XYZ file of N, CA and C in Angstrom:
237
model
N 72.549 143.278 95.492
C 72.775 144.478 95.918
C 73.455 145.257 94.884
N 73.220 146.522 94.555
C 73.734 147.198 93.089
C 75.052 147.893 93.825
N 76.172 147.965 92.572
C 77.128 148.166 92.166
C 77.576 149.817 92.149
N 78.348 150.605 93.154
C 78.264 152.063 93.034
C 79.676 152.241 92.682
N 79.654 153.392 91.509
C 80.567 153.732 91.108
C 81.344 155.087 92.502
N 82.250 154.536 92.973
C 82.683 155.426 94.415
C 83.544 154.861 94.836
N 84.450 155.554 95.318
C 85.989 154.874 95.828
C 85.552 154.574 97.329
N 86.521 153.785 97.542
C 86.598 154.212 99.424
C 87.347 154.385 100.248
N 87.488 155.328 101.149
C 88.254 156.074 101.742
C 89.329 155.277 102.315
N 89.262 154.065 102.542
C 90.462 153.595 103.200
C 91.213 153.063 101.873
N 90.727 152.580 101.050
C 91.733 151.425 99.993
C 91.733 151.702 98.388
N 90.438 152.510 98.614
C 90.341 153.303 97.197
C 89.910 152.552 95.798
N 89.168 151.391 96.655
C 88.693 150.374 95.449
C 87.428 151.221 95.368
N 87.294 150.652 93.887
C 86.009 151.087 93.209
C 84.736 150.003 93.655
N 85.228 148.845 94.098
C 84.172 147.722 94.079
C 83.665 147.768 95.467
N 82.045 148.871 95.265
C 81.428 149.277 96.493
C 80.145 148.617 96.551
N 79.592 148.620 97.602
C 77.964 148.042 97.399
C 77.136 148.432 98.243
N 75.928 148.940 98.420
C 75.252 149.166 99.336
C 75.036 148.521 100.822
N 74.989 148.771 101.752
C 74.372 148.229 103.142
C 74.099 148.953 103.856
N 72.699 148.725 103.744
C 71.779 149.289 104.736
C 71.669 151.227 104.621
N 70.818 151.221 105.778
C 70.983 152.853 105.729
C 71.060 152.980 107.306
N 71.577 154.295 107.852
C 72.264 154.288 109.245
C 71.043 155.428 109.875
N 71.059 155.262 110.841
C 70.321 155.900 112.063
C 69.499 157.412 111.612
N 70.384 157.898 111.012
C 70.282 159.317 110.393
C 69.626 159.194 109.065
N 69.220 158.054 108.616
C 68.739 157.750 107.147
C 69.601 157.770 105.920
N 70.738 157.819 106.350
C 71.339 158.390 105.213
C 72.363 156.880 104.759
N 72.486 156.590 103.376
C 72.900 155.384 102.655
C 74.288 155.024 103.265
N 74.327 153.389 103.583
C 75.455 153.178 104.129
C 76.468 152.487 102.822
N 77.211 151.920 102.482
C 78.187 151.473 101.793
C 79.348 150.650 102.341
N 79.428 149.375 101.858
C 80.734 148.953 102.286
C 81.490 148.525 101.106
N 83.025 148.617 101.409
C 83.806 148.116 100.404
C 84.009 146.750 100.343
N 83.805 145.895 99.520
C 84.446 144.362 99.276
C 85.431 143.995 99.697
N 86.297 145.209 99.120
C 87.873 144.326 98.823
C 88.087 144.802 100.537
N 87.975 145.963 101.079
C 88.567 145.731 102.528
C 87.363 145.631 103.685
N 86.174 145.664 103.563
C 85.310 145.674 104.298
C 84.858 146.561 104.912
N 85.396 147.813 104.700
C 84.898 149.279 105.492
C 83.771 149.716 105.388
N 82.914 149.923 105.963
C 81.682 150.603 106.064
C 81.884 151.800 106.302
N 80.992 152.758 105.188
C 81.130 154.568 105.375
C 79.492 154.743 103.986
N 79.487 156.553 104.938
C 78.611 156.755 103.732
C 79.066 157.738 102.912
N 79.045 158.008 101.852
C 79.204 158.933 100.916
C 79.704 160.044 100.996
N 78.937 160.831 101.835
C 79.469 162.065 101.674
C 79.182 162.989 103.074
N 80.101 162.045 103.971
C 80.479 162.226 105.098
C 80.494 163.218 105.520
N 79.687 164.196 106.772
C 80.168 165.340 107.102
C 80.542 165.424 108.589
N 81.880 166.351 108.788
C 82.460 166.231 109.661
C 81.760 166.765 110.964
N 81.445 166.137 111.887
C 80.432 166.582 113.481
C 81.542 168.208 113.801
N 80.457 168.967 114.115
C 80.838 170.504 114.119
C 80.867 170.513 115.707
N 81.558 171.116 116.357
C 82.056 171.434 117.849
C 82.485 172.926 118.047
N 82.505 173.049 119.082
C 83.017 174.152 119.359
C 83.789 174.938 118.947
N 84.274 176.297 118.955
C 85.267 176.368 118.697
C 86.640 176.912 119.497
N 87.769 176.992 119.606
C 89.046 176.700 120.340
C 88.537 177.908 121.570
N 87.968 178.931 121.028
C 87.966 180.172 122.109
C 87.018 179.734 123.451
N 85.986 179.113 123.066
C 85.026 178.215 123.917
C 85.517 177.178 124.681
N 86.219 176.402 124.248
C 86.848 175.356 124.369
C 87.688 175.524 125.365
N 88.152 176.698 125.152
C 89.596 177.471 126.345
C 88.852 177.907 127.534
N 87.828 178.863 127.194
C 87.054 178.929 128.433
C 86.330 178.106 129.463
N 85.964 177.243 128.921
C 85.226 176.473 129.601
C 86.240 175.587 130.245
N 87.004 175.106 129.734
C 88.181 174.224 130.886
C 88.782 175.178 131.138
N 89.021 176.376 131.125
C 89.995 177.113 132.197
C 88.650 177.565 133.271
N 87.162 177.593 133.184
C 86.312 177.366 134.335
C 86.262 176.171 135.165
N 86.407 175.283 134.868
C 85.965 173.616 135.251
C 87.612 173.351 136.035
N 88.633 173.815 135.577
C 90.372 174.154 136.214
C 90.272 175.095 137.802
N 89.434 175.830 137.635
C 89.193 176.769 138.683
C 88.041 176.187 139.974
N 87.357 175.500 139.312
C 86.582 174.747 140.393
C 84.899 174.711 139.946
N 84.877 175.412 138.736
C 83.584 174.862 138.438
C 83.374 174.021 137.971
N 81.715 173.704 138.094
C 81.160 172.050 138.053
C 80.692 172.253 136.242
N 80.557 171.009 136.195
C 80.134 170.781 134.350
C 78.705 171.682 134.413
N 77.644 171.835 135.308
C 76.363 172.023 135.331
C 76.472 173.979 135.438
N 77.762 174.057 136.176
C 77.595 175.659 136.483
C 78.278 176.160 134.780
N 78.953 175.421 134.208
C 79.717 175.918 132.920
C 78.654 175.352 132.101
N 78.224 174.824 131.744
C 76.679 174.564 130.764
C 75.720 175.843 130.909
N 75.584 176.240 132.257
C 74.589 177.732 132.802
C 75.241 178.725 131.735
N 76.289 178.797 132.567
C 77.293 180.067 131.385
C 77.221 180.085 130.260
N 77.713 178.858 129.734
C 77.799 179.088 128.144
C 76.794 179.429 127.514
N 75.644 178.768 128.313
C 73.836 178.735 127.627
C 73.427 180.788 127.591
N 74.171 181.258 128.925
C 73.580 182.787 128.625
C 74.630 183.348 128.306
N 76.043 182.746 127.548
C 76.818 183.522 127.098
C 76.170 183.555 125.611
N 75.574 182.213 125.331
C 75.097 182.313 123.739
C 73.509 183.151 123.901
N 73.216 183.616 124.798
C 71.816 184.565 124.539
C 72.569 185.670 124.490
N 73.498 185.938 124.764
C 73.712 187.300 124.316
C 73.941 188.138 123.535
């Protein structure tokens, strides 16, 4: 295994090794010091904005089902 010059996000150690490839084809790394596995350029998953979350939650609380909310959301995105 080849040693990489980067820091572990958990313990900040620079003793890192390659550890295979994940399902998305990105390189996995493992910290030899603490054992944490990570990818070097992690992108936070994009979710819905707070307004959309609030609208969907309000519709659910008012009795609309998940499929109805999904259809409504698709219509709002289309317009």
